[in-house]
mmCIF file with all atom_site columns, N, CA and C in Angstrom:
data_model
loop_
_atom_site.group_PDB
_atom_site.id
_atom_site.type_symbol
_atom_site.label_atom_id
_atom_site.label_alt_id
_atom_site.label_comp_id
_atom_site.label_asym_id
_atom_site.label_entity_id
_atom_site.label_seq_id
_atom_site.pdbx_PDB_ins_code
_atom_site.Cartn_x
_atom_site.Cartn_y
_atom_site.Cartn_z
_atom_site.occupancy
_atom_site.B_iso_or_equiv
_atom_site.pdbx_formal_charge
_atom_site.auth_seq_id
_atom_site.auth_comp_id
_atom_site.auth_asym_id
_atom_site.auth_atom_id
_atom_site.pdbx_PDB_model_num
ATOM 1   N N  . MET I 1 1  ? -134.722 -85.260  -41.948 1.00 81.00 ? 1  MET I N  1
ATOM 2   C CA . MET I 1 1  ? -133.389 -84.992  -41.459 1.00 81.00 ? 1  MET I CA 1
ATOM 3   C C  . MET I 1 1  ? -132.694 -86.327  -41.176 1.00 81.00 ? 1  MET I C  1
ATOM 4   N N  . ILE I 1 2  ? -131.403 -86.379  -41.474 1.00 90.00 ? 2  ILE I N  1
ATOM 5   C CA . ILE I 1 2  ? -130.661 -87.605  -41.227 1.00 90.00 ? 2  ILE I CA 1
ATOM 6   C C  . ILE I 1 2  ? -129.727 -87.417  -40.037 1.00 90.00 ? 2  ILE I C  1
ATOM 7   N N  . SER I 1 3  ? -129.275 -88.535  -39.486 1.00 93.00 ? 3  SER I N  1
ATOM 8   C CA . SER I 1 3  ? -128.401 -88.475  -38.310 1.00 93.00 ? 3  SER I CA 1
ATOM 9   C C  . SER I 1 3  ? -126.967 -88.119  -38.709 1.00 93.00 ? 3  SER I C  1
ATOM 10  N N  . CYS I 1 4  ? -126.177 -87.762  -37.726 1.00 94.00 ? 4  CYS I N  1
ATOM 11  C CA . CYS I 1 4  ? -124.757 -87.450  -37.961 1.00 94.00 ? 4  CYS I CA 1
ATOM 12  C C  . CYS I 1 4  ? -124.022 -88.672  -38.505 1.00 94.00 ? 4  CYS I C  1
ATOM 13  N N  . ALA I 1 5  ? -124.326 -89.850  -37.988 1.00 93.00 ? 5  ALA I N  1
ATOM 14  C CA . ALA I 1 5  ? -123.678 -91.079  -38.457 1.00 93.00 ? 5  ALA I CA 1
ATOM 15  C C  . ALA I 1 5  ? -124.009 -91.344  -39.926 1.00 93.00 ? 5  ALA I C  1
ATOM 16  N N  . GLN I 1 6  ? -125.255 -91.099  -40.302 1.00 95.00 ? 6  GLN I N  1
ATOM 17  C CA . GLN I 1 6  ? -125.649 -91.281  -41.699 1.00 95.00 ? 6  GLN I CA 1
ATOM 18  C C  . GLN I 1 6  ? -124.943 -90.261  -42.596 1.00 95.00 ? 6  GLN I C  1
ATOM 19  N N  . TYR I 1 7  ? -124.859 -89.023  -42.132 1.00 95.00 ? 7  TYR I N  1
ATOM 20  C CA . TYR I 1 7  ? -124.175 -87.992  -42.909 1.00 95.00 ? 7  TYR I CA 1
ATOM 21  C C  . TYR I 1 7  ? -122.686 -88.324  -43.031 1.00 95.00 ? 7  TYR I C  1
ATOM 22  N N  . ASP I 1 8  ? -122.089 -88.861  -41.968 1.00 96.00 ? 8  ASP I N  1
ATOM 23  C CA . ASP I 1 8  ? -120.689 -89.287  -42.024 1.00 96.00 ? 8  ASP I CA 1
ATOM 24  C C  . ASP I 1 8  ? -120.493 -90.361  -43.097 1.00 96.00 ? 8  ASP I C  1
ATOM 25  N N  . ALA I 1 9  ? -121.435 -91.287  -43.193 1.00 97.00 ? 9  ALA I N  1
ATOM 26  C CA . ALA I 1 9  ? -121.355 -92.337  -44.211 1.00 97.00 ? 9  ALA I CA 1
ATOM 27  C C  . ALA I 1 9  ? -121.406 -91.734  -45.613 1.00 97.00 ? 9  ALA I C  1
ATOM 28  N N  . ILE I 1 10 ? -122.264 -90.743  -45.798 1.00 97.00 ? 10 ILE I N  1
ATOM 29  C CA . ILE I 1 10 ? -122.348 -90.053  -47.090 1.00 97.00 ? 10 ILE I CA 1
ATOM 30  C C  . ILE I 1 10 ? -121.005 -89.401  -47.416 1.00 97.00 ? 10 ILE I C  1
ATOM 31  N N  . GLU I 1 11 ? -120.412 -88.754  -46.443 1.00 97.00 ? 11 GLU I N  1
ATOM 32  C CA . GLU I 1 11 ? -119.121 -88.095  -46.672 1.00 97.00 ? 11 GLU I CA 1
ATOM 33  C C  . GLU I 1 11 ? -118.026 -89.110  -47.007 1.00 97.00 ? 11 GLU I C  1
ATOM 34  N N  . ILE I 1 12 ? -118.052 -90.275  -46.375 1.00 97.00 ? 12 ILE I N  1
ATOM 35  C CA . ILE I 1 12 ? -117.057 -91.318  -46.669 1.00 97.00 ? 12 ILE I CA 1
ATOM 36  C C  . ILE I 1 12 ? -117.177 -91.782  -48.113 1.00 97.00 ? 12 ILE I C  1
ATOM 37  N N  . VAL I 1 13 ? -118.393 -92.093  -48.563 1.00 98.00 ? 13 VAL I N  1
ATOM 38  C CA . VAL I 1 13 ? -118.534 -92.588  -49.938 1.00 98.00 ? 13 VAL I CA 1
ATOM 39  C C  . VAL I 1 13 ? -118.123 -91.529  -50.955 1.00 98.00 ? 13 VAL I C  1
ATOM 40  N N  . CYS I 1 14 ? -118.351 -90.263  -50.629 1.00 98.00 ? 14 CYS I N  1
ATOM 41  C CA . CYS I 1 14 ? -117.946 -89.184  -51.535 1.00 98.00 ? 14 CYS I CA 1
ATOM 42  C C  . CYS I 1 14 ? -116.430 -88.990  -51.527 1.00 98.00 ? 14 CYS I C  1
ATOM 43  N N  . MET I 1 15 ? -115.827 -89.090  -50.363 1.00 98.00 ? 15 MET I N  1
ATOM 44  C CA . MET I 1 15 ? -114.384 -88.885  -50.245 1.00 98.00 ? 15 MET I CA 1
ATOM 45  C C  . MET I 1 15 ? -113.610 -89.909  -51.081 1.00 98.00 ? 15 MET I C  1
ATOM 46  N N  . TYR I 1 16 ? -114.126 -91.139  -51.150 1.00 98.00 ? 16 TYR I N  1
ATOM 47  C CA . TYR I 1 16 ? -113.450 -92.199  -51.893 1.00 98.00 ? 16 TYR I CA 1
ATOM 48  C C  . TYR I 1 16 ? -114.075 -92.453  -53.272 1.00 98.00 ? 16 TYR I C  1
ATOM 49  N N  . PHE I 1 17 ? -115.069 -91.676  -53.651 1.00 98.00 ? 17 PHE I N  1
ATOM 50  C CA . PHE I 1 17 ? -115.740 -91.815  -54.955 1.00 98.00 ? 17 PHE I CA 1
ATOM 51  C C  . PHE I 1 17 ? -116.191 -93.256  -55.195 1.00 98.00 ? 17 PHE I C  1
ATOM 52  N N  . TYR I 1 18 ? -116.763 -93.860  -54.139 1.00 98.00 ? 18 TYR I N  1
ATOM 53  C CA . TYR I 1 18 ? -117.175 -95.254  -54.231 1.00 98.00 ? 18 TYR I CA 1
ATOM 54  C C  . TYR I 1 18 ? -118.337 -95.433  -55.210 1.00 98.00 ? 18 TYR I C  1
ATOM 55  N N  . PRO I 1 19 ? -118.350 -96.574  -55.915 1.00 99.00 ? 19 PRO I N  1
ATOM 56  C CA . PRO I 1 19 ? -119.557 -96.954  -56.642 1.00 99.00 ? 19 PRO I CA 1
ATOM 57  C C  . PRO I 1 19 ? -120.580 -97.410  -55.598 1.00 99.00 ? 19 PRO I C  1
ATOM 58  N N  . ILE I 1 20 ? -121.789 -96.911  -55.718 1.00 99.00 ? 20 ILE I N  1
ATOM 59  C CA . ILE I 1 20 ? -122.811 -97.204  -54.713 1.00 99.00 ? 20 ILE I CA 1
ATOM 60  C C  . ILE I 1 20 ? -124.122 -97.620  -55.368 1.00 99.00 ? 20 ILE I C  1
ATOM 61  N N  . LYS I 1 21 ? -124.945 -98.290  -54.579 1.00 99.00 ? 21 LYS I N  1
ATOM 62  C CA . LYS I 1 21 ? -126.315 -98.615  -54.991 1.00 99.00 ? 21 LYS I CA 1
ATOM 63  C C  . LYS I 1 21 ? -127.241 -97.941  -53.995 1.00 99.00 ? 21 LYS I C  1
ATOM 64  N N  . LEU I 1 22 ? -128.059 -97.035  -54.487 1.00 99.00 ? 22 LEU I N  1
ATOM 65  C CA . LEU I 1 22 ? -129.044 -96.353  -53.651 1.00 99.00 ? 22 LEU I CA 1
ATOM 66  C C  . LEU I 1 22 ? -130.401 -97.007  -53.861 1.00 99.00 ? 22 LEU I C  1
ATOM 67  N N  . THR I 1 23 ? -131.058 -97.352  -52.775 1.00 99.00 ? 23 THR I N  1
ATOM 68  C CA . THR I 1 23 ? -132.442 -97.810  -52.842 1.00 99.00 ? 23 THR I CA 1
ATOM 69  C C  . THR I 1 23 ? -133.278 -96.726  -52.189 1.00 99.00 ? 23 THR I C  1
ATOM 70  N N  . PHE I 1 24 ? -134.275 -96.261  -52.929 1.00 98.00 ? 24 PHE I N  1
ATOM 71  C CA . PHE I 1 24 ? -135.100 -95.155  -52.459 1.00 98.00 ? 24 PHE I CA 1
ATOM 72  C C  . PHE I 1 24 ? -136.330 -95.662  -51.720 1.00 98.00 ? 24 PHE I C  1
ATOM 73  N N  . LYS I 1 25 ? -136.919 -94.796  -50.943 1.00 97.00 ? 25 LYS I N  1
ATOM 74  C CA . LYS I 1 25 ? -138.137 -95.133  -50.205 1.00 97.00 ? 25 LYS I CA 1
ATOM 75  C C  . LYS I 1 25 ? -139.251 -95.551  -51.151 1.00 97.00 ? 25 LYS I C  1
ATOM 76  N N  . SER I 1 26 ? -139.187 -95.087  -52.404 1.00 97.00 ? 26 SER I N  1
ATOM 77  C CA . SER I 1 26 ? -140.177 -95.447  -53.421 1.00 97.00 ? 26 SER I CA 1
ATOM 78  C C  . SER I 1 26 ? -139.969 -96.864  -53.954 1.00 97.00 ? 26 SER I C  1
ATOM 79  N N  . GLY I 1 27 ? -138.800 -97.468  -53.649 1.00 97.00 ? 27 GLY I N  1
ATOM 80  C CA . GLY I 1 27 ? -138.469 -98.791  -54.159 1.00 97.00 ? 27 GLY I CA 1
ATOM 81  C C  . GLY I 1 27 ? -137.537 -98.750  -55.358 1.00 97.00 ? 27 GLY I C  1
ATOM 82  N N  . GLU I 1 28 ? -137.376 -97.589  -55.962 1.00 98.00 ? 28 GLU I N  1
ATOM 83  C CA . GLU I 1 28 ? -136.476 -97.423  -57.104 1.00 98.00 ? 28 GLU I CA 1
ATOM 84  C C  . GLU I 1 28 ? -135.035 -97.661  -56.658 1.00 98.00 ? 28 GLU I C  1
ATOM 85  N N  . VAL I 1 29 ? -134.215 -98.189  -57.559 1.00 98.00 ? 29 VAL I N  1
ATOM 86  C CA . VAL I 1 29 ? -132.802 -98.457  -57.283 1.00 98.00 ? 29 VAL I CA 1
ATOM 87  C C  . VAL I 1 29 ? -131.954 -97.693  -58.294 1.00 98.00 ? 29 VAL I C  1
ATOM 88  N N  . LEU I 1 30 ? -130.864 -97.103  -57.819 1.00 98.00 ? 30 LEU I N  1
ATOM 89  C CA . LEU I 1 30 ? -129.954 -96.353  -58.684 1.00 98.00 ? 30 LEU I CA 1
ATOM 90  C C  . LEU I 1 30 ? -128.526 -96.802  -58.413 1.00 98.00 ? 30 LEU I C  1
ATOM 91  N N  . ASN I 1 31 ? -127.860 -97.296  -59.446 1.00 98.00 ? 31 ASN I N  1
ATOM 92  C CA . ASN I 1 31 ? -126.440 -97.623  -59.365 1.00 98.00 ? 31 ASN I CA 1
ATOM 93  C C  . ASN I 1 31 ? -125.673 -96.424  -59.889 1.00 98.00 ? 31 ASN I C  1
ATOM 94  N N  . CYS I 1 32 ? -124.717 -95.936  -59.100 1.00 99.00 ? 32 CYS I N  1
ATOM 95  C CA . CYS I 1 32 ? -124.039 -94.695  -59.454 1.00 99.00 ? 32 CYS I CA 1
ATOM 96  C C  . CYS I 1 32 ? -122.703 -94.610  -58.735 1.00 99.00 ? 32 CYS I C  1
ATOM 97  N N  . LYS I 1 33 ? -122.019 -93.494  -58.935 1.00 99.00 ? 33 LYS I N  1
ATOM 98  C CA . LYS I 1 33 ? -120.746 -93.226  -58.268 1.00 99.00 ? 33 LYS I CA 1
ATOM 99  C C  . LYS I 1 33 ? -120.921 -91.984  -57.413 1.00 99.00 ? 33 LYS I C  1
ATOM 100 N N  . ALA I 1 34 ? -120.546 -92.066  -56.148 1.00 99.00 ? 34 ALA I N  1
ATOM 101 C CA . ALA I 1 34 ? -120.657 -90.925  -55.232 1.00 99.00 ? 34 ALA I CA 1
ATOM 102 C C  . ALA I 1 34 ? -119.612 -89.875  -55.592 1.00 99.00 ? 34 ALA I C  1
ATOM 103 N N  . LEU I 1 35 ? -120.026 -88.602  -55.618 1.00 99.00 ? 35 LEU I N  1
ATOM 104 C CA . LEU I 1 35 ? -119.108 -87.524  -55.966 1.00 99.00 ? 35 LEU I CA 1
ATOM 105 C C  . LEU I 1 35 ? -118.903 -86.511  -54.848 1.00 99.00 ? 35 LEU I C  1
ATOM 106 N N  . ASP I 1 36 ? -120.009 -86.002  -54.283 1.00 98.00 ? 36 ASP I N  1
ATOM 107 C CA . ASP I 1 36 ? -119.885 -84.891  -53.337 1.00 98.00 ? 36 ASP I CA 1
ATOM 108 C C  . ASP I 1 36 ? -121.211 -84.700  -52.605 1.00 98.00 ? 36 ASP I C  1
ATOM 109 N N  . THR I 1 37 ? -121.190 -83.860  -51.579 1.00 98.00 ? 37 THR I N  1
ATOM 110 C CA . THR I 1 37 ? -122.426 -83.420  -50.938 1.00 98.00 ? 37 THR I CA 1
ATOM 111 C C  . THR I 1 37 ? -122.710 -82.008  -51.415 1.00 98.00 ? 37 THR I C  1
ATOM 112 N N  . GLN I 1 38 ? -123.979 -81.686  -51.480 1.00 98.00 ? 38 GLN I N  1
ATOM 113 C CA . GLN I 1 38 ? -124.375 -80.389  -52.027 1.00 98.00 ? 38 GLN I CA 1
ATOM 114 C C  . GLN I 1 38 ? -125.834 -80.134  -51.668 1.00 98.00 ? 38 GLN I C  1
ATOM 115 N N  . ARG I 1 39 ? -126.232 -78.878  -51.667 1.00 98.00 ? 39 ARG I N  1
ATOM 116 C CA . ARG I 1 39 ? -127.648 -78.536  -51.497 1.00 98.00 ? 39 ARG I CA 1
ATOM 117 C C  . ARG I 1 39 ? -128.246 -78.252  -52.871 1.00 98.00 ? 39 ARG I C  1
ATOM 118 N N  . ASN I 1 40 ? -129.508 -78.626  -53.042 1.00 98.00 ? 40 ASN I N  1
ATOM 119 C CA . ASN I 1 40 ? -130.179 -78.331  -54.304 1.00 98.00 ? 40 ASN I CA 1
ATOM 120 C C  . ASN I 1 40 ? -130.780 -76.928  -54.264 1.00 98.00 ? 40 ASN I C  1
ATOM 121 N N  . ALA I 1 41 ? -131.500 -76.554  -55.300 1.00 98.00 ? 41 ALA I N  1
ATOM 122 C CA . ALA I 1 41 ? -132.085 -75.217  -55.404 1.00 98.00 ? 41 ALA I CA 1
ATOM 123 C C  . ALA I 1 41 ? -133.090 -74.936  -54.293 1.00 98.00 ? 41 ALA I C  1
ATOM 124 N N  . ASN I 1 42 ? -133.671 -75.984  -53.707 1.00 98.00 ? 42 ASN I N  1
ATOM 125 C CA . ASN I 1 42 ? -134.629 -75.829  -52.610 1.00 98.00 ? 42 ASN I CA 1
ATOM 126 C C  . ASN I 1 42 ? -133.955 -75.837  -51.241 1.00 98.00 ? 42 ASN I C  1
ATOM 127 N N  . GLY I 1 43 ? -132.625 -75.937  -51.218 1.00 97.00 ? 43 GLY I N  1
ATOM 128 C CA . GLY I 1 43 ? -131.886 -75.946  -49.958 1.00 97.00 ? 43 GLY I CA 1
ATOM 129 C C  . GLY I 1 43 ? -131.840 -77.294  -49.267 1.00 97.00 ? 43 GLY I C  1
ATOM 130 N N  . GLU I 1 44 ? -132.264 -78.358  -49.953 1.00 97.00 ? 44 GLU I N  1
ATOM 131 C CA . GLU I 1 44 ? -132.264 -79.696  -49.369 1.00 97.00 ? 44 GLU I CA 1
ATOM 132 C C  . GLU I 1 44 ? -130.866 -80.313  -49.474 1.00 97.00 ? 44 GLU I C  1
ATOM 133 N N  . GLU I 1 45 ? -130.459 -81.045  -48.431 1.00 96.00 ? 45 GLU I N  1
ATOM 134 C CA . GLU I 1 45 ? -129.168 -81.724  -48.452 1.00 96.00 ? 45 GLU I CA 1
ATOM 135 C C  . GLU I 1 45 ? -129.220 -82.888  -49.433 1.00 96.00 ? 45 GLU I C  1
ATOM 136 N N  . CYS I 1 46 ? -128.202 -82.969  -50.290 1.00 98.00 ? 46 CYS I N  1
ATOM 137 C CA . CYS I 1 46 ? -128.164 -83.979  -51.345 1.00 98.00 ? 46 CYS I CA 1
ATOM 138 C C  . CYS I 1 46 ? -126.795 -84.624  -51.429 1.00 98.00 ? 46 CYS I C  1
ATOM 139 N N  . ILE I 1 47 ? -126.767 -85.759  -52.105 1.00 98.00 ? 47 ILE I N  1
ATOM 140 C CA . ILE I 1 47 ? -125.517 -86.358  -52.534 1.00 98.00 ? 47 ILE I CA 1
ATOM 141 C C  . ILE I 1 47 ? -125.475 -86.203  -54.050 1.00 98.00 ? 47 ILE I C  1
ATOM 142 N N  . LYS I 1 48 ? -124.354 -85.717  -54.546 1.00 99.00 ? 48 LYS I N  1
ATOM 143 C CA . LYS I 1 48 ? -124.166 -85.596  -55.988 1.00 99.00 ? 48 LYS I CA 1
ATOM 144 C C  . LYS I 1 48 ? -123.582 -86.909  -56.467 1.00 99.00 ? 48 LYS I C  1
ATOM 145 N N  . VAL I 1 49 ? -124.224 -87.504  -57.465 1.00 99.00 ? 49 VAL I N  1
ATOM 146 C CA . VAL I 1 49 ? -123.798 -88.799  -57.978 1.00 99.00 ? 49 VAL I CA 1
ATOM 147 C C  . VAL I 1 49 ? -123.629 -88.741  -59.490 1.00 99.00 ? 49 VAL I C  1
ATOM 148 N N  . LYS I 1 50 ? -122.828 -89.662  -59.988 1.00 99.00 ? 50 LYS I N  1
ATOM 149 C CA . LYS I 1 50 ? -122.604 -89.782  -61.429 1.00 99.00 ? 50 LYS I CA 1
ATOM 150 C C  . LYS I 1 50 ? -123.214 -91.094  -61.890 1.00 99.00 ? 50 LYS I C  1
ATOM 151 N N  . THR I 1 51 ? -124.078 -90.991  -62.885 1.00 96.00 ? 51 THR I N  1
ATOM 152 C CA . THR I 1 51 ? -124.630 -92.178  -63.524 1.00 96.00 ? 51 THR I CA 1
ATOM 153 C C  . THR I 1 51 ? -123.973 -92.301  -64.897 1.00 96.00 ? 51 THR I C  1
ATOM 154 N N  . GLU I 1 52 ? -124.369 -93.296  -65.661 1.00 93.00 ? 52 GLU I N  1
ATOM 155 C CA . GLU I 1 52 ? -123.798 -93.468  -66.998 1.00 93.00 ? 52 GLU I CA 1
ATOM 156 C C  . GLU I 1 52 ? -124.041 -92.257  -67.883 1.00 93.00 ? 52 GLU I C  1
ATOM 157 N N  . SER I 1 53 ? -125.165 -91.580  -67.681 1.00 93.00 ? 53 SER I N  1
ATOM 158 C CA . SER I 1 53 ? -125.535 -90.495  -68.590 1.00 93.00 ? 53 SER I CA 1
ATOM 159 C C  . SER I 1 53 ? -125.269 -89.091  -68.061 1.00 93.00 ? 53 SER I C  1
ATOM 160 N N  . SER I 1 54 ? -125.243 -88.904  -66.741 1.00 96.00 ? 54 SER I N  1
ATOM 161 C CA . SER I 1 54 ? -125.091 -87.534  -66.232 1.00 96.00 ? 54 SER I CA 1
ATOM 162 C C  . SER I 1 54 ? -124.808 -87.525  -64.731 1.00 96.00 ? 54 SER I C  1
ATOM 163 N N  . ASP I 1 55 ? -124.525 -86.336  -64.233 1.00 98.00 ? 55 ASP I N  1
ATOM 164 C CA . ASP I 1 55 ? -124.427 -86.103  -62.791 1.00 98.00 ? 55 ASP I CA 1
ATOM 165 C C  . ASP I 1 55 ? -125.793 -85.638  -62.307 1.00 98.00 ? 55 ASP I C  1
ATOM 166 N N  . SER I 1 56 ? -126.170 -86.029  -61.096 1.00 98.00 ? 56 SER I N  1
ATOM 167 C CA . SER I 1 56 ? -127.451 -85.577  -60.558 1.00 98.00 ? 56 SER I CA 1
ATOM 168 C C  . SER I 1 56 ? -127.367 -85.456  -59.043 1.00 98.00 ? 56 SER I C  1
ATOM 169 N N  . LEU I 1 57 ? -128.322 -84.721  -58.489 1.00 98.00 ? 57 LEU I N  1
ATOM 170 C CA . LEU I 1 57 ? -128.424 -84.553  -57.043 1.00 98.00 ? 57 LEU I CA 1
ATOM 171 C C  . LEU I 1 57 ? -129.543 -85.440  -56.522 1.00 98.00 ? 57 LEU I C  1
ATOM 172 N N  . VAL I 1 58 ? -129.252 -86.174  -55.453 1.00 98.00 ? 58 VAL I N  1
ATOM 173 C CA . VAL I 1 58 ? -130.242 -87.039  -54.819 1.00 98.00 ? 58 VAL I CA 1
ATOM 174 C C  . VAL I 1 58 ? -130.483 -86.505  -53.416 1.00 98.00 ? 58 VAL I C  1
ATOM 175 N N  . VAL I 1 59 ? -131.724 -86.183  -53.114 1.00 98.00 ? 59 VAL I N  1
ATOM 176 C CA . VAL I 1 59 ? -132.083 -85.677  -51.790 1.00 98.00 ? 59 VAL I CA 1
ATOM 177 C C  . VAL I 1 59 ? -131.872 -86.790  -50.764 1.00 98.00 ? 59 VAL I C  1
ATOM 178 N N  . LEU I 1 60 ? -131.110 -86.489  -49.725 1.00 97.00 ? 60 LEU I N  1
ATOM 179 C CA . LEU I 1 60 ? -130.734 -87.512  -48.747 1.00 97.00 ? 60 LEU I CA 1
ATOM 180 C C  . LEU I 1 60 ? -131.937 -88.147  -48.063 1.00 97.00 ? 60 LEU I C  1
ATOM 181 N N  . THR I 1 61 ? -132.976 -87.375  -47.799 1.00 96.00 ? 61 THR I N  1
ATOM 182 C CA . THR I 1 61 ? -134.147 -87.918  -47.097 1.00 96.00 ? 61 THR I CA 1
ATOM 183 C C  . THR I 1 61 ? -134.984 -88.847  -47.977 1.00 96.00 ? 61 THR I C  1
ATOM 184 N N  . SER I 1 62 ? -134.656 -88.962  -49.268 1.00 97.00 ? 62 SER I N  1
ATOM 185 C CA . SER I 1 62 ? -135.387 -89.878  -50.152 1.00 97.00 ? 62 SER I CA 1
ATOM 186 C C  . SER I 1 62 ? -134.756 -91.268  -50.181 1.00 97.00 ? 62 SER I C  1
ATOM 187 N N  . ILE I 1 63 ? -133.581 -91.405  -49.547 1.00 98.00 ? 63 ILE I N  1
ATOM 188 C CA . ILE I 1 63 ? -132.829 -92.666  -49.588 1.00 98.00 ? 63 ILE I CA 1
ATOM 189 C C  . ILE I 1 63 ? -133.288 -93.603  -48.470 1.00 98.00 ? 63 ILE I C  1
ATOM 190 N N  . TRP I 1 64 ? -133.476 -94.872  -48.824 1.00 98.00 ? 64 TRP I N  1
ATOM 191 C CA . TRP I 1 64 ? -133.813 -95.902  -47.851 1.00 98.00 ? 64 TRP I CA 1
ATOM 192 C C  . TRP I 1 64 ? -132.535 -96.622  -47.414 1.00 98.00 ? 64 TRP I C  1
ATOM 193 N N  . THR I 1 65 ? -131.739 -97.089  -48.396 1.00 98.00 ? 65 THR I N  1
ATOM 194 C CA . THR I 1 65 ? -130.452 -97.706  -48.073 1.00 98.00 ? 65 THR I CA 1
ATOM 195 C C  . THR I 1 65 ? -129.389 -97.247  -49.056 1.00 98.00 ? 65 THR I C  1
ATOM 196 N N  . LEU I 1 66 ? -128.149 -97.276  -48.587 1.00 98.00 ? 66 LEU I N  1
ATOM 197 C CA . LEU I 1 66 ? -126.981 -96.977  -49.409 1.00 98.00 ? 66 LEU I CA 1
ATOM 198 C C  . LEU I 1 66 ? -126.020 -98.138  -49.234 1.00 98.00 ? 66 LEU I C  1
ATOM 199 N N  . GLU I 1 67 ? -125.625 -98.740  -50.343 1.00 98.00 ? 67 GLU I N  1
ATOM 200 C CA . GLU I 1 67 ? -124.714 -99.881  -50.310 1.00 98.00 ? 67 GLU I CA 1
ATOM 201 C C  . GLU I 1 67 ? -123.467 -99.561  -51.122 1.00 98.00 ? 67 GLU I C  1
ATOM 202 N N  . ILE I 1 68 ? -122.292 -99.784  -50.537 1.00 98.00 ? 68 ILE I N  1
ATOM 203 C CA . ILE I 1 68 ? -121.042 -99.624  -51.274 1.00 98.00 ? 68 ILE I CA 1
ATOM 204 C C  . ILE I 1 68 ? -120.810 -100.908 -52.066 1.00 98.00 ? 68 ILE I C  1
ATOM 205 N N  . CYS I 1 69 ? -120.521 -100.765 -53.352 1.00 98.00 ? 69 CYS I N  1
ATOM 206 C CA . CYS I 1 69 ? -120.451 -101.920 -54.252 1.00 98.00 ? 69 CYS I CA 1
ATOM 207 C C  . CYS I 1 69 ? -119.042 -102.482 -54.451 1.00 98.00 ? 69 CYS I C  1
ATOM 208 N N  . VAL I 1 70 ? -118.102 -102.088 -53.611 1.00 98.00 ? 70 VAL I N  1
ATOM 209 C CA . VAL I 1 70 ? -116.742 -102.639 -53.647 1.00 98.00 ? 70 VAL I CA 1
ATOM 210 C C  . VAL I 1 70 ? -116.299 -102.937 -52.220 1.00 98.00 ? 70 VAL I C  1
ATOM 211 N N  . GLU I 1 71 ? -115.329 -103.825 -52.090 1.00 97.00 ? 71 GLU I N  1
ATOM 212 C CA . GLU I 1 71 ? -114.760 -104.097 -50.769 1.00 97.00 ? 71 GLU I CA 1
ATOM 213 C C  . GLU I 1 71 ? -114.128 -102.823 -50.224 1.00 97.00 ? 71 GLU I C  1
ATOM 214 N N  . ASN I 1 72 ? -114.331 -102.582 -48.925 1.00 97.00 ? 72 ASN I N  1
ATOM 215 C CA . ASN I 1 72 ? -113.771 -101.387 -48.297 1.00 97.00 ? 72 ASN I CA 1
ATOM 216 C C  . ASN I 1 72 ? -113.733 -101.605 -46.787 1.00 97.00 ? 72 ASN I C  1
ATOM 217 N N  . PRO I 1 73 ? -112.922 -100.809 -46.074 1.00 96.00 ? 73 PRO I N  1
ATOM 218 C CA . PRO I 1 73 ? -112.804 -100.992 -44.623 1.00 96.00 ? 73 PRO I CA 1
ATOM 219 C C  . PRO I 1 73 ? -113.854 -100.241 -43.805 1.00 96.00 ? 73 PRO I C  1
ATOM 220 N N  . HIS I 1 74 ? -114.781 -99.560  -44.460 1.00 95.00 ? 74 HIS I N  1
ATOM 221 C CA . HIS I 1 74 ? -115.692 -98.664  -43.748 1.00 95.00 ? 74 HIS I CA 1
ATOM 222 C C  . HIS I 1 74 ? -117.032 -99.316  -43.398 1.00 95.00 ? 74 HIS I C  1
ATOM 223 N N  . PHE I 1 75 ? -117.800 -99.640  -44.390 1.00 96.00 ? 75 PHE I N  1
ATOM 224 C CA . PHE I 1 75 ? -119.086 -100.307 -44.176 1.00 96.00 ? 75 PHE I CA 1
ATOM 225 C C  . PHE I 1 75 ? -119.567 -100.875 -45.502 1.00 96.00 ? 75 PHE I C  1
ATOM 226 N N  . LYS I 1 76 ? -120.564 -101.735 -45.453 1.00 97.00 ? 76 LYS I N  1
ATOM 227 C CA . LYS I 1 76 ? -121.138 -102.324 -46.670 1.00 97.00 ? 76 LYS I CA 1
ATOM 228 C C  . LYS I 1 76 ? -122.459 -101.643 -47.023 1.00 97.00 ? 76 LYS I C  1
ATOM 229 N N  . ILE I 1 77 ? -123.331 -101.525 -46.015 1.00 98.00 ? 77 ILE I N  1
ATOM 230 C CA . ILE I 1 77 ? -124.658 -100.964 -46.263 1.00 98.00 ? 77 ILE I CA 1
ATOM 231 C C  . ILE I 1 77 ? -125.088 -100.153 -45.044 1.00 98.00 ? 77 ILE I C  1
ATOM 232 N N  . ILE I 1 78 ? -125.811 -99.087  -45.306 1.00 96.00 ? 78 ILE I N  1
ATOM 233 C CA . ILE I 1 78 ? -126.354 -98.273  -44.217 1.00 96.00 ? 78 ILE I CA 1
ATOM 234 C C  . ILE I 1 78 ? -127.816 -97.976  -44.534 1.00 96.00 ? 78 ILE I C  1
ATOM 235 N N  . SER I 1 79 ? -128.639 -98.041  -43.512 1.00 96.00 ? 79 SER I N  1
ATOM 236 C CA . SER I 1 79 ? -130.068 -97.781  -43.652 1.00 96.00 ? 79 SER I CA 1
ATOM 237 C C  . SER I 1 79 ? -130.386 -96.360  -43.202 1.00 96.00 ? 79 SER I C  1
ATOM 238 N N  . PHE I 1 80 ? -131.295 -95.724  -43.910 1.00 92.00 ? 80 PHE I N  1
ATOM 239 C CA . PHE I 1 80 ? -131.697 -94.359  -43.580 1.00 92.00 ? 80 PHE I CA 1
ATOM 240 C C  . PHE I 1 80 ? -133.105 -94.302  -42.997 1.00 92.00 ? 80 PHE I C  1
ATOM 241 N N  . ILE I 1 81 ? -133.654 -95.469  -42.588 1.00 84.00 ? 81 ILE I N  1
ATOM 242 C CA . ILE I 1 81 ? -134.998 -95.462  -42.007 1.00 84.00 ? 81 ILE I CA 1
ATOM 243 C C  . ILE I 1 81 ? -134.935 -95.682  -40.517 1.00 84.00 ? 81 ILE I C  1
#
């Protein structure tokens, strides 16, 4: 489960369709564009993102850090650990 502040950050990046860099707890990195929040088929809270090849759902609890890749007045990076 993530905190309200973390969920607010997710909503901000989706509202502005920011390009973001997600670093996962596994160490994998994904550069993508934030689109929306959504639940997957298992009912897990996700962020819907667009990559070069497709749209996909990323489970929020799998994220270690989220970094906005453009200048903005909100934040640069947020940690989910």
